[in-house]
Coordinates of C-alpha atoms in Angstrom, one line a residue:
Chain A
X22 CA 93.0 120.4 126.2
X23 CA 96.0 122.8 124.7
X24 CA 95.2 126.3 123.5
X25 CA 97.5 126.1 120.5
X26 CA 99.7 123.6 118.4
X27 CA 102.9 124.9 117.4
X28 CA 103.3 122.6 113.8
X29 CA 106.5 122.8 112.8
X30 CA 107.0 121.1 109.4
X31 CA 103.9 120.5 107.8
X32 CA 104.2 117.2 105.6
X33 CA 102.3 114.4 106.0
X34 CA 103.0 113.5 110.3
X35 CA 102.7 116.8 111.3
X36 CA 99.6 117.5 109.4
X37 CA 98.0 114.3 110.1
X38 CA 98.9 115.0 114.2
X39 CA 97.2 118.3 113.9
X40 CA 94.0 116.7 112.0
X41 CA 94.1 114.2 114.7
X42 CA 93.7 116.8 117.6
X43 CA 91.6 119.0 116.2
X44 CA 89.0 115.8 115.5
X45 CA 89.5 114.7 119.0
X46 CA 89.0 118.5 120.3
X47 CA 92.0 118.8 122.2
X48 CA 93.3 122.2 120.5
X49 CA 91.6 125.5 119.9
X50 CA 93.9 126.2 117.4
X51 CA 97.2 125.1 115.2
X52 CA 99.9 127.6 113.9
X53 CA 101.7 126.0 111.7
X54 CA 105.4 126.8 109.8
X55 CA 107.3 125.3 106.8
X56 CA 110.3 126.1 105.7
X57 CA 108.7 125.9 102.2
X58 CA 105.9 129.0 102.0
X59 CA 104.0 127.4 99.5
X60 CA 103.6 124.5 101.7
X61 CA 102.3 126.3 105.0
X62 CA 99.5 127.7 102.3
X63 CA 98.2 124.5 101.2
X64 CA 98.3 123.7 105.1
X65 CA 96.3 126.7 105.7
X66 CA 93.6 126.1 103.0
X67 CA 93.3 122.7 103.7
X68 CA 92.3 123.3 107.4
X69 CA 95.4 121.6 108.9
X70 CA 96.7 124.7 110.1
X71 CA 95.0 127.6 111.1
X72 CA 97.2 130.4 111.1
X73 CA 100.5 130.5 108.7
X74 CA 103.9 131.2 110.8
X75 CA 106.7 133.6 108.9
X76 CA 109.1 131.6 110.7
X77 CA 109.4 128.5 113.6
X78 CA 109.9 131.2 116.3
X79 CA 106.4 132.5 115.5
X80 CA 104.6 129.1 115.8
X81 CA 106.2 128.2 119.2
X82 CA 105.3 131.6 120.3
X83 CA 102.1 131.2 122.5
X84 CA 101.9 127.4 122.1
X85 CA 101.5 125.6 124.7
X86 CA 102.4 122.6 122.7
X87 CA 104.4 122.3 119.6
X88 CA 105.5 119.4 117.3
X89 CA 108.3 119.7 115.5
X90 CA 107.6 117.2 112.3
X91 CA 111.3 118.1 110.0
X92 CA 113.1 115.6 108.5
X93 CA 115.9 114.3 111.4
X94 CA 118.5 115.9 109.7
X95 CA 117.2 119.3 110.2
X96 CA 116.3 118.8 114.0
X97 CA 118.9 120.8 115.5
X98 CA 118.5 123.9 113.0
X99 CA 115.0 124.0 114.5
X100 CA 115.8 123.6 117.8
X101 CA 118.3 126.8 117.5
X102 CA 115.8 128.3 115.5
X103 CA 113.1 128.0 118.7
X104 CA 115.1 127.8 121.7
X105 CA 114.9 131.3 123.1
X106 CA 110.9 130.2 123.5
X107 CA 111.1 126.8 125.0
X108 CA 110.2 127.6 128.2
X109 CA 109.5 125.6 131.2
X110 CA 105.8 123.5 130.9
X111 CA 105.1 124.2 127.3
X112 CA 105.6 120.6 125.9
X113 CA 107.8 120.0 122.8
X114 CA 108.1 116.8 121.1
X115 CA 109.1 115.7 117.6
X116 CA 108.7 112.5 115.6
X117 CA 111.7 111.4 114.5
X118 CA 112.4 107.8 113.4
X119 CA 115.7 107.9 115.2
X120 CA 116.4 109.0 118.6
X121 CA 120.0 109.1 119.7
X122 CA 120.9 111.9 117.4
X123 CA 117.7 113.9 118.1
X124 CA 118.3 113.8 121.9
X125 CA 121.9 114.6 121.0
X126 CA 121.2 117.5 119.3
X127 CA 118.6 118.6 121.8
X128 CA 121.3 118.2 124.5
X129 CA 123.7 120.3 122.4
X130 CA 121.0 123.6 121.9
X131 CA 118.6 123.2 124.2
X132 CA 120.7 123.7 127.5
X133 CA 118.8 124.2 130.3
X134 CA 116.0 123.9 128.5
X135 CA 115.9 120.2 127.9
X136 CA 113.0 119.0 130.3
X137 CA 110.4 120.4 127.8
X138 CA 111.7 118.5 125.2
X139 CA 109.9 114.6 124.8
X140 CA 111.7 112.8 122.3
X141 CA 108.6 110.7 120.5
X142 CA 108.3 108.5 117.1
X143 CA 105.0 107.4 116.5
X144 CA 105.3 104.0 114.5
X145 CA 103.2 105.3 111.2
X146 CA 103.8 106.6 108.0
X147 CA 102.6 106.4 104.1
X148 CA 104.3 105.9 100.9
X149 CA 103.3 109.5 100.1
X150 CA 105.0 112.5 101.5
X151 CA 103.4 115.9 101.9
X152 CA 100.7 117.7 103.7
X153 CA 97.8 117.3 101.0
X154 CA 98.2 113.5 102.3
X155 CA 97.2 114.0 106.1
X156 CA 95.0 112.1 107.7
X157 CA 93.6 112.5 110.8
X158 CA 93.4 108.5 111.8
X159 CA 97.0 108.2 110.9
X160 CA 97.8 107.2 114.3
X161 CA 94.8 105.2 115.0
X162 CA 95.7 101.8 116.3
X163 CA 99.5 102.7 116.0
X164 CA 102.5 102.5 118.8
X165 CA 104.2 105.4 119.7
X166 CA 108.0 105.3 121.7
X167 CA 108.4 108.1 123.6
X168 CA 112.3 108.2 125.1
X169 CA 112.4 110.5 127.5
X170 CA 115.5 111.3 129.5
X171 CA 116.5 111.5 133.4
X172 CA 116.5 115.6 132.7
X173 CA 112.7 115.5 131.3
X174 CA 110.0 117.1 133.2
X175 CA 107.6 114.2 134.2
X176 CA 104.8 116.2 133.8
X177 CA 105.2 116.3 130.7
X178 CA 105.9 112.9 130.1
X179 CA 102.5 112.8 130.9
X180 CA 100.9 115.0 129.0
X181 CA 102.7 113.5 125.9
X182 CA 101.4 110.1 127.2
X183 CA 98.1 111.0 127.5
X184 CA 97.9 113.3 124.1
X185 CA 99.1 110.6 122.0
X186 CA 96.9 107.8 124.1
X187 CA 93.8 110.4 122.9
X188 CA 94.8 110.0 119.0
X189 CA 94.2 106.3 119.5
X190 CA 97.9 105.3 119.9
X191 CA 99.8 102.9 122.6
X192 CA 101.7 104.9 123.9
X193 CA 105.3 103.0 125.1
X194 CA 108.4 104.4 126.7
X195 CA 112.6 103.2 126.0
X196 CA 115.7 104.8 126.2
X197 CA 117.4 106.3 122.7
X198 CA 119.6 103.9 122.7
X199 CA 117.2 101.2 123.1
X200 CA 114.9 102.5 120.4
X201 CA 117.6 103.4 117.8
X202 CA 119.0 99.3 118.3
X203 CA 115.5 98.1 118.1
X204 CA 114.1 100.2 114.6
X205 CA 117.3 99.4 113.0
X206 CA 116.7 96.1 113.8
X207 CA 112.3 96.1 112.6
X208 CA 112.5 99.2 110.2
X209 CA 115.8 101.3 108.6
X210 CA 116.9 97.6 108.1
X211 CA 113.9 96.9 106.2
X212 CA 114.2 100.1 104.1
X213 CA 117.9 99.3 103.4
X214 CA 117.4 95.6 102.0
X215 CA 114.3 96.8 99.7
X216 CA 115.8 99.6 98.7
X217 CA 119.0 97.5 97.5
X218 CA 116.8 95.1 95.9
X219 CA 114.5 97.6 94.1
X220 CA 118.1 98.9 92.5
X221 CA 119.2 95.6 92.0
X222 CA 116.3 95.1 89.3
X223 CA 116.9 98.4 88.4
X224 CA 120.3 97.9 87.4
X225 CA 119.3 94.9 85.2
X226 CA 119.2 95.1 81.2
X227 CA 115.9 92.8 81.5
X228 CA 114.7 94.7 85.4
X229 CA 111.7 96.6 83.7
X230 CA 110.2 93.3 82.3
X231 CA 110.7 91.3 85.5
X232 CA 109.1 93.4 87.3
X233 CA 105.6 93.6 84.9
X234 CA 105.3 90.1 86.1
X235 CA 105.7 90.5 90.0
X236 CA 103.0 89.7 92.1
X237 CA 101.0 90.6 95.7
X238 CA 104.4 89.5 96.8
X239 CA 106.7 91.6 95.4
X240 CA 104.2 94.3 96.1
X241 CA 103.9 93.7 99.9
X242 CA 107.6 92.9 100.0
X243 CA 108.8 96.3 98.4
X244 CA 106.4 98.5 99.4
X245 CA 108.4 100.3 102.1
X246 CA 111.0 100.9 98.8
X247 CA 108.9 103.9 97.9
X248 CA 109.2 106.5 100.8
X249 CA 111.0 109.5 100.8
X250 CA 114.3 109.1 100.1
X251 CA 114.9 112.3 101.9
X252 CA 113.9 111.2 104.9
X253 CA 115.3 108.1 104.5
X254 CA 119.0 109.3 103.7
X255 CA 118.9 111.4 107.3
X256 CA 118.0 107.8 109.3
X257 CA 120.1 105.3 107.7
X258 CA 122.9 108.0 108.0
X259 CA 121.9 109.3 111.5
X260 CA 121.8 105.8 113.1
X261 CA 124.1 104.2 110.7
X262 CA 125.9 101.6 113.6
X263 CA 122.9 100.4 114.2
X264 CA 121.5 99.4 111.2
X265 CA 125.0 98.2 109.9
X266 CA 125.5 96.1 112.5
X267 CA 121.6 94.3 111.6
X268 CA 122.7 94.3 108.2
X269 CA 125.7 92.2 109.3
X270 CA 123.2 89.8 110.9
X271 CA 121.0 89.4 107.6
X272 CA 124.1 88.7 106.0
X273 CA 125.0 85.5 107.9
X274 CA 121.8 84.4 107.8
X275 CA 121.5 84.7 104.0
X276 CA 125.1 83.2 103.8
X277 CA 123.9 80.4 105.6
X278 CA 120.3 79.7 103.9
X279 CA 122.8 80.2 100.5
X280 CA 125.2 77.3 101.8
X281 CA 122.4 75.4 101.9
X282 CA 120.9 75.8 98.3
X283 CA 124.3 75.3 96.8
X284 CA 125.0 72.2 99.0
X285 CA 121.3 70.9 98.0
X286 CA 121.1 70.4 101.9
X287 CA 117.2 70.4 101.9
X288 CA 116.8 69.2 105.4
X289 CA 118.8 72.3 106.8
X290 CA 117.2 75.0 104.0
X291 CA 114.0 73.5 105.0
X292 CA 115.1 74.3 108.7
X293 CA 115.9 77.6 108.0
X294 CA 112.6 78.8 106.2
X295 CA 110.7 76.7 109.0
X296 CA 112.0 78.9 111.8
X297 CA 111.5 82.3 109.4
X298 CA 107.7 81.0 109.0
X299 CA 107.0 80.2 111.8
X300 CA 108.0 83.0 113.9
X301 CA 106.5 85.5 111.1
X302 CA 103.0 83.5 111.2
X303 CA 103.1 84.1 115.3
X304 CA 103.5 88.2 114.4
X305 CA 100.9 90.4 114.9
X306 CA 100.8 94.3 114.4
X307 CA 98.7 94.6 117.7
X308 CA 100.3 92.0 119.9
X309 CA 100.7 93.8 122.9
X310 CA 104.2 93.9 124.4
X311 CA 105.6 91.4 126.3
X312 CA 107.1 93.1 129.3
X313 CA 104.5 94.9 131.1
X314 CA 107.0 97.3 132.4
X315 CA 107.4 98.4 129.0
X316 CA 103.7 99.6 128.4
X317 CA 102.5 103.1 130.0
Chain B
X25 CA 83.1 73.3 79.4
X26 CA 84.8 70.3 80.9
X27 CA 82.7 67.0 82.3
X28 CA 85.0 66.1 84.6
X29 CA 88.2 67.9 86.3
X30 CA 91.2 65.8 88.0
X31 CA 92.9 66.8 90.6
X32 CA 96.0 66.0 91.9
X33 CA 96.6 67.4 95.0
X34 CA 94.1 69.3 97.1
X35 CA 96.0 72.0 98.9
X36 CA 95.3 76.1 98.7
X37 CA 95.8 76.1 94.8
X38 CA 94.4 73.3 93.5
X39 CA 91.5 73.3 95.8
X40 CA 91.1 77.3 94.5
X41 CA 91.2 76.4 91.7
X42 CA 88.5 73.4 91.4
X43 CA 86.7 75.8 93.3
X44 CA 86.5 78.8 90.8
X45 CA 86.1 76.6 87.8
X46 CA 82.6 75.3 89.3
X47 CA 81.9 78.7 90.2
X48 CA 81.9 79.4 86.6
X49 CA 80.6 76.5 85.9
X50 CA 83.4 75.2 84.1
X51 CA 83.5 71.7 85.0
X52 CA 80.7 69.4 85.6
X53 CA 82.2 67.3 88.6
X54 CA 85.9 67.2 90.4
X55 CA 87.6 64.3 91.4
X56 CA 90.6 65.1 93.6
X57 CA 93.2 63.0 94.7
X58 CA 95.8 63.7 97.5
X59 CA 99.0 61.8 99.2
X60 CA 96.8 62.1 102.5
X61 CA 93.5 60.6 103.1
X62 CA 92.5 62.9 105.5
X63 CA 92.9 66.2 103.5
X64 CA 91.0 64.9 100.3
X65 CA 88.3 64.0 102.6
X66 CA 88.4 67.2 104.0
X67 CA 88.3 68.5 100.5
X68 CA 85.2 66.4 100.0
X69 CA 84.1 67.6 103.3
X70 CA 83.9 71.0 101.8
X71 CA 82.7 70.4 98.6
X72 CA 85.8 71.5 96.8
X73 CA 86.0 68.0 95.3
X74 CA 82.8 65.9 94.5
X75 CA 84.4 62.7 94.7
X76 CA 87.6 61.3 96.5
X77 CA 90.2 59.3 94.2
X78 CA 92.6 57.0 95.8
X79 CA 95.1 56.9 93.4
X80 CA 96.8 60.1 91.3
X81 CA 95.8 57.6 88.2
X82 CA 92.5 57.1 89.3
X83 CA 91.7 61.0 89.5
X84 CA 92.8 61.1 86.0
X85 CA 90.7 58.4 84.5
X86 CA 87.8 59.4 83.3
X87 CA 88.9 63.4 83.2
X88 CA 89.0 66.0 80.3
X89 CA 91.2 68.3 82.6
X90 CA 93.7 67.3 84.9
X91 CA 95.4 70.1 87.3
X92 CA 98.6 68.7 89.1
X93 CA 98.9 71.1 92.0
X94 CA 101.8 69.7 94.4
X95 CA 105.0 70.6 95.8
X96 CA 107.5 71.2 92.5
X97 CA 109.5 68.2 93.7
X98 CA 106.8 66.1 93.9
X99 CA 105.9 66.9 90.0
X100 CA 107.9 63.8 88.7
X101 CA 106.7 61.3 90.8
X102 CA 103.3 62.6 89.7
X103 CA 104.0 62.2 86.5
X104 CA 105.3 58.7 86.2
X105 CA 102.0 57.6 89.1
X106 CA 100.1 59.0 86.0
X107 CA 101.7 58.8 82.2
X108 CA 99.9 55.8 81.4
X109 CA 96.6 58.0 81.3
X110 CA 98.0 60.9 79.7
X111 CA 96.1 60.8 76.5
X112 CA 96.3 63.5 74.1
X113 CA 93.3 65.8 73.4
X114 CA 93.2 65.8 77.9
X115 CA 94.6 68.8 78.9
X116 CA 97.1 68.4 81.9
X117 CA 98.8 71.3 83.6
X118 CA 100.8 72.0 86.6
X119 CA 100.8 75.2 88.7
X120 CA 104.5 75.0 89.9
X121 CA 106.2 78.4 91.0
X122 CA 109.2 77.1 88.7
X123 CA 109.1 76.1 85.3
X124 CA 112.4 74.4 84.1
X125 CA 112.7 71.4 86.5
X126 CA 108.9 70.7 85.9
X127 CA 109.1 70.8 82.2
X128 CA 112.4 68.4 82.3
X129 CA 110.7 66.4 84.3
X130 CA 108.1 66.1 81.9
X131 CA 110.1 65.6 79.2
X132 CA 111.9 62.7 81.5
X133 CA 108.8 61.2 82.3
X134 CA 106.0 61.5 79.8
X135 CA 108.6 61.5 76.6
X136 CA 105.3 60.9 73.6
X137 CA 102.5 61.9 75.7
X138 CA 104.5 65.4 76.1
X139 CA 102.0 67.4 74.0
X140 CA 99.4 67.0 76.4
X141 CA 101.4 69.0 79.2
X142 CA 100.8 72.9 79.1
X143 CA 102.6 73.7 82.0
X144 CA 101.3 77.1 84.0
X145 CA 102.4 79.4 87.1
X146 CA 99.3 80.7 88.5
X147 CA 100.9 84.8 90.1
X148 CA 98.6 83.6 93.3
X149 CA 99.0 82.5 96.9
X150 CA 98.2 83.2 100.7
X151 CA 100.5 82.4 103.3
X152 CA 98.1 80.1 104.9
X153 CA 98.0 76.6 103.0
X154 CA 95.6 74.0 103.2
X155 CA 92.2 73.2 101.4
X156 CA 90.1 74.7 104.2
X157 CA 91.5 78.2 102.8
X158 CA 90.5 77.3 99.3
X159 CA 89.2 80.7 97.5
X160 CA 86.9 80.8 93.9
X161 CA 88.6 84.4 94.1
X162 CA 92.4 83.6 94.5
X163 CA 93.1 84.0 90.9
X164 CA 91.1 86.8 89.9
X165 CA 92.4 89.8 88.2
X166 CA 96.2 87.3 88.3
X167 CA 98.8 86.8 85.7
X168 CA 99.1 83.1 84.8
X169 CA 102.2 82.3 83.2
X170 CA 101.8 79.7 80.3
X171 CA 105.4 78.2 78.8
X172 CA 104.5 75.3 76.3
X173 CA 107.0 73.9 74.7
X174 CA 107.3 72.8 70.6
X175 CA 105.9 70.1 71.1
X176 CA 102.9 70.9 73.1
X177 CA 99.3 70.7 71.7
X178 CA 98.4 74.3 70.3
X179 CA 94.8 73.4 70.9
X180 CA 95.7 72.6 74.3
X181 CA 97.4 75.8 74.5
X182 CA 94.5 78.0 73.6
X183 CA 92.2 75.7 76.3
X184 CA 94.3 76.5 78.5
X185 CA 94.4 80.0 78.1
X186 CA 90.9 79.8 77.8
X187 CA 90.4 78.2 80.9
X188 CA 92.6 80.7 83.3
X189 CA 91.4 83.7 81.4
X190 CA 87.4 82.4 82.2
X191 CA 88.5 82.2 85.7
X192 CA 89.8 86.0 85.7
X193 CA 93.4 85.6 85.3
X194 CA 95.4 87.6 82.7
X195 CA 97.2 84.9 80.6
X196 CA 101.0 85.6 79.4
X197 CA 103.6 83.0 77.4
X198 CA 107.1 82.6 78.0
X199 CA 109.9 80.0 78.1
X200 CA 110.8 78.3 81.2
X201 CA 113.8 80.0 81.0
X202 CA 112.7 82.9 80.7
X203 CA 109.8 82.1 83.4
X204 CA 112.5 81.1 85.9
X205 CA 114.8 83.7 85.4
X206 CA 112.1 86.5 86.1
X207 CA 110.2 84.4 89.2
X208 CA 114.2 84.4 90.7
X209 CA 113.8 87.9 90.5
X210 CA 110.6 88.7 91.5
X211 CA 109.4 86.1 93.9
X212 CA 112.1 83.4 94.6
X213 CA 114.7 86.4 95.5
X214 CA 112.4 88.5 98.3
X215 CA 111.1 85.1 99.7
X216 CA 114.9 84.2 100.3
X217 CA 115.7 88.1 101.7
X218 CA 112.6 87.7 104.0
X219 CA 112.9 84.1 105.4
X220 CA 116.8 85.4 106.2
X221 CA 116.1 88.5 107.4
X222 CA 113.1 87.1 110.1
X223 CA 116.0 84.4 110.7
X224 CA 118.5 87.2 111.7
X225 CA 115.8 88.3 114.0
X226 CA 115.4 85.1 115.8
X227 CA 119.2 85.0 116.0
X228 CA 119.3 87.5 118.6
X229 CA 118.7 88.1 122.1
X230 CA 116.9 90.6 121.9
X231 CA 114.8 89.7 118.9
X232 CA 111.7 89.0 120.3
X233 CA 111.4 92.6 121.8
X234 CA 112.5 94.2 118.5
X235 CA 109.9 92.5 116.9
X236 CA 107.0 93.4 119.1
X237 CA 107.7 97.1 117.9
X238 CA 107.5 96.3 114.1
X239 CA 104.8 98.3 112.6
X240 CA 103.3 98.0 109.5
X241 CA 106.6 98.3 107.5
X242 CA 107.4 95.2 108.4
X243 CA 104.2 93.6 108.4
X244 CA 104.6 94.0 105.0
X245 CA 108.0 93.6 104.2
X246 CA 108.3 90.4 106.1
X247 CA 104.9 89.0 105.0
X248 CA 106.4 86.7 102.8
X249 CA 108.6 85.0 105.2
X250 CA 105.5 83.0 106.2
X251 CA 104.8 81.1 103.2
X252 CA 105.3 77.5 103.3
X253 CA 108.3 75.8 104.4
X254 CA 108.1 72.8 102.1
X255 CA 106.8 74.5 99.2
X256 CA 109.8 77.2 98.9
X257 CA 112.6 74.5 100.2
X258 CA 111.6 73.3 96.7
X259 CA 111.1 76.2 94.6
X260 CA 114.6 77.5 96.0
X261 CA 116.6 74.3 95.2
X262 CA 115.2 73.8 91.8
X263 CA 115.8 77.4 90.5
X264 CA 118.7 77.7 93.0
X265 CA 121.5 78.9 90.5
X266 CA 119.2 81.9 89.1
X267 CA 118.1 83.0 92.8
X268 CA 121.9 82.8 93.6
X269 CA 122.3 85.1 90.4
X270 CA 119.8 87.5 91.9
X271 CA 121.1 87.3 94.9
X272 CA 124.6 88.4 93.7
X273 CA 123.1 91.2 91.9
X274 CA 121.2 92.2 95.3
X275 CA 124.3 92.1 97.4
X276 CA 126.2 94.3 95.5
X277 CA 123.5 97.1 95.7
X278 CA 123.5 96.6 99.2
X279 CA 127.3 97.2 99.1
X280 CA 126.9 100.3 97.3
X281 CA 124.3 101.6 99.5
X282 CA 126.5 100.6 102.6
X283 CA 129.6 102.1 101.2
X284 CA 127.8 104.8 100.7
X285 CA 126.3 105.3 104.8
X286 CA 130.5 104.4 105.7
X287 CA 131.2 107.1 103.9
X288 CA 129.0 109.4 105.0
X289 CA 128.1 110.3 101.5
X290 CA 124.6 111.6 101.7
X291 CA 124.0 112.9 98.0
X292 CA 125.2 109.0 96.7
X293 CA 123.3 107.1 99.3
X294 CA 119.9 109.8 98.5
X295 CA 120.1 109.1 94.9
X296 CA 120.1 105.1 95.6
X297 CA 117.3 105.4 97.6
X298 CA 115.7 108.1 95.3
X299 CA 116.5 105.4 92.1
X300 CA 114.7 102.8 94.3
X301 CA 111.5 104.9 95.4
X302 CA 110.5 106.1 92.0
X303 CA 110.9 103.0 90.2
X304 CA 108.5 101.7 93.1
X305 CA 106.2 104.4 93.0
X306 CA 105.8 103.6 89.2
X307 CA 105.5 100.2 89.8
X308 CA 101.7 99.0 90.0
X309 CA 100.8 95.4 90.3
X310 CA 98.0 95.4 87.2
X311 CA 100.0 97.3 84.9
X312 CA 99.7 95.7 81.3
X313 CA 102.6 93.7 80.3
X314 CA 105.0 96.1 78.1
X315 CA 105.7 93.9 75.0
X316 CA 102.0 93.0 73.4
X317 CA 103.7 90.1 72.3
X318 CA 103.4 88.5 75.8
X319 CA 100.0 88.8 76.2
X320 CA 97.4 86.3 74.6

């Protein structure tokens, strides 16, 4: 049980993390901050947030845990906005969708101060942005990565595991190196290829008309092409190796299913869709992981 | 109301479809037909069919409607198993995802008897295939895709529109051309992207983990990827040089959105992403067609 949340950005995973604990009663009370004042109102009157912060300072202040829910890009402003208050045993975790350049950052302000800091990305999102969207069983069901490093306090490891385990999630730990490899690889990858091909219709005299005929499948497939494109700039830029060096991969693998249609080489195309099929149909959201050591 | 509906080929669709015509009580008995015994006696089995055929010809004897639901490339050798019995005033239709090879085919095959051919592209599908998954439901609230040619029977036309739209499906005309240069687009293209992406997966080492940390992004993105290995070898090889068109078109978006991480140019690479995400966002999958003229 935590006294008070420290909400730091108060769009749609913050506010949905602070709906989450107050519905499972672990905090008496959330102070929450936006960079955008209008936004920490709607947080307030809305019952995300309790008490409205003038500044990110003023939400860590008392908080015996804060999360700090920004866009990646504007991780380390926070952190040098905070880091006279992180002090030793208060925990302090954010949710980006990349981890290298978080932990970077937080290397680069934080100091001596690093073992509060538990690097965490909750595997969960929605199409829709902002805090009028938060949901309180947003993490229901879902994994979350935490990455801590060798500098992290472990009791604090802890108390993120078992805070996040309490929202409903499965709670599993990597490096940030590990992590950024592996979501370039199962999401920014993703993102990247339906992005392309929604602007590929897009940038087609008859797109608009194509698109009045697409089906579930086109719906399911692009999904993912609405988010934020705010967000999404800061982690295709932030862990832009990674997810070059996947898109490399998909290349190859479309070069080679391409050979195949323009040689008519059925046998081999029919190869090629086999193994996609097949290894999609054995996919499920909830399989739990393979490597035991992996698991918390 | 039909006495008597033919069907060739008892897989997902055609057994869907028998299914939802007697649900509406379309059709006063099904006789189904398919290359393997055991599957149209399953199809008996489950009452999807009333009687079992053993020959594509003999399903059609005796029928006022005749649905040939099989692979694409197995349209022609349907229709030569079948042209003697293709009589006009019997309305015969297909339900192939592409439209051009089929309606050449029939052209090839059933040269006077053409008329009788309304050929249709049911927007419907599951990535599970088989009779056992037949659904009455699968083409509610669907587009169906009608593209007669000249010569085709306009009173078979409007039966046929008639016919889809009693079984919940919106009904739209088009040419094959202009069918299969829109399904490359919307369909055949993200089918091709998915099976290569999963394939770029399965190419690596460490693959396997990655995927066991995909969340519902990719559930979705990549759901797809597990349709049918035969079905889309075909429907990729027959409209191959419009999917390699589309293709093009998607590779040079993703080169522009690539250039644009190299660079490190955040504002280009946000309003890609932003161009993308809105179109989405606007994007809804029972939106009336634009042009009225495409409607029935």
């Amino acid at each position: 049980m935590f006294n008070q949340l420290g909400l730091i950005g108060c769009g749609l995973m913050g506010g949905s993390f602070a709906l989450a604990l107050k519905k499972a009663g672990l905090v008496r009370r959330v102070v929450g901050y936006s960079k955008s004042p209008s936004t920490v109102e709607k947080a307030r009157r809305l019952g995300v947030i309790d008490v409205a912060a003038e500044s990110a300072l003023l939400a860590v202040s008392g908080s015996d845990i804060v999360l700090i829910a920004v866009p990646v890009a504007a991780t380390e402003g926070t952190f040098r906005a905070i880091r006279h208050l992180v002090d030793p045993g208060v925990l302090f975790m954010d949710v980006g969708s990349t981890k290298r350049d978080v932990v970077d950052a937080a290397r680069r302000v934080l100091k001596e101060r690093l073992p509060s800091f538990v690097p965490a990305h909750p595997i969960a999102g929605r199409e829709v942005a902002g805090v009028e969207h938060s949901d309180p069983q947003l993490y229901q069901g879902r994994k979350v990565i935490l990455t801590p490093l060798q500098q992290t306090d472990p009791v604090l490891v802890q108390k993120a595991t078992d805070v996040w385990a309490a929202i409903g999630c499965q709670v599993l730990k990597m490096t940030p190196e590990n992590h950024d490899a592996a979501f370039a690889a199962v999401s920014h990858l993703p993102h990247l290829i339906a992005f392309a091909y929604l602007n590929a219709m897009n940038g087609q005299p008859a797109g608009k008309e194509f698109l009045q005929l697409a089906g579930p499948g086109f719906r399911d497939f692009s999904r993912i092409a609405a988010s934020d494109p705010n967000v999404w700039r800061d982690i295709l830029l932030s862990n832009r190796e990674e997810v070059l060096r996947q898109s490399e991969a998909f290349r190859a693998a479309l070069d080679a299913m391409e050979r195949s249609m323009r040689d008519w080489n059925g046998e081999s195309l029919e190869q090629q869709i086999q193994s996609a099929s097949s290894s999609r149909s054995q996919w499920s959201l909830n399989a739990p992981p393979a490597k035991p050591s992996a698991s918390r």
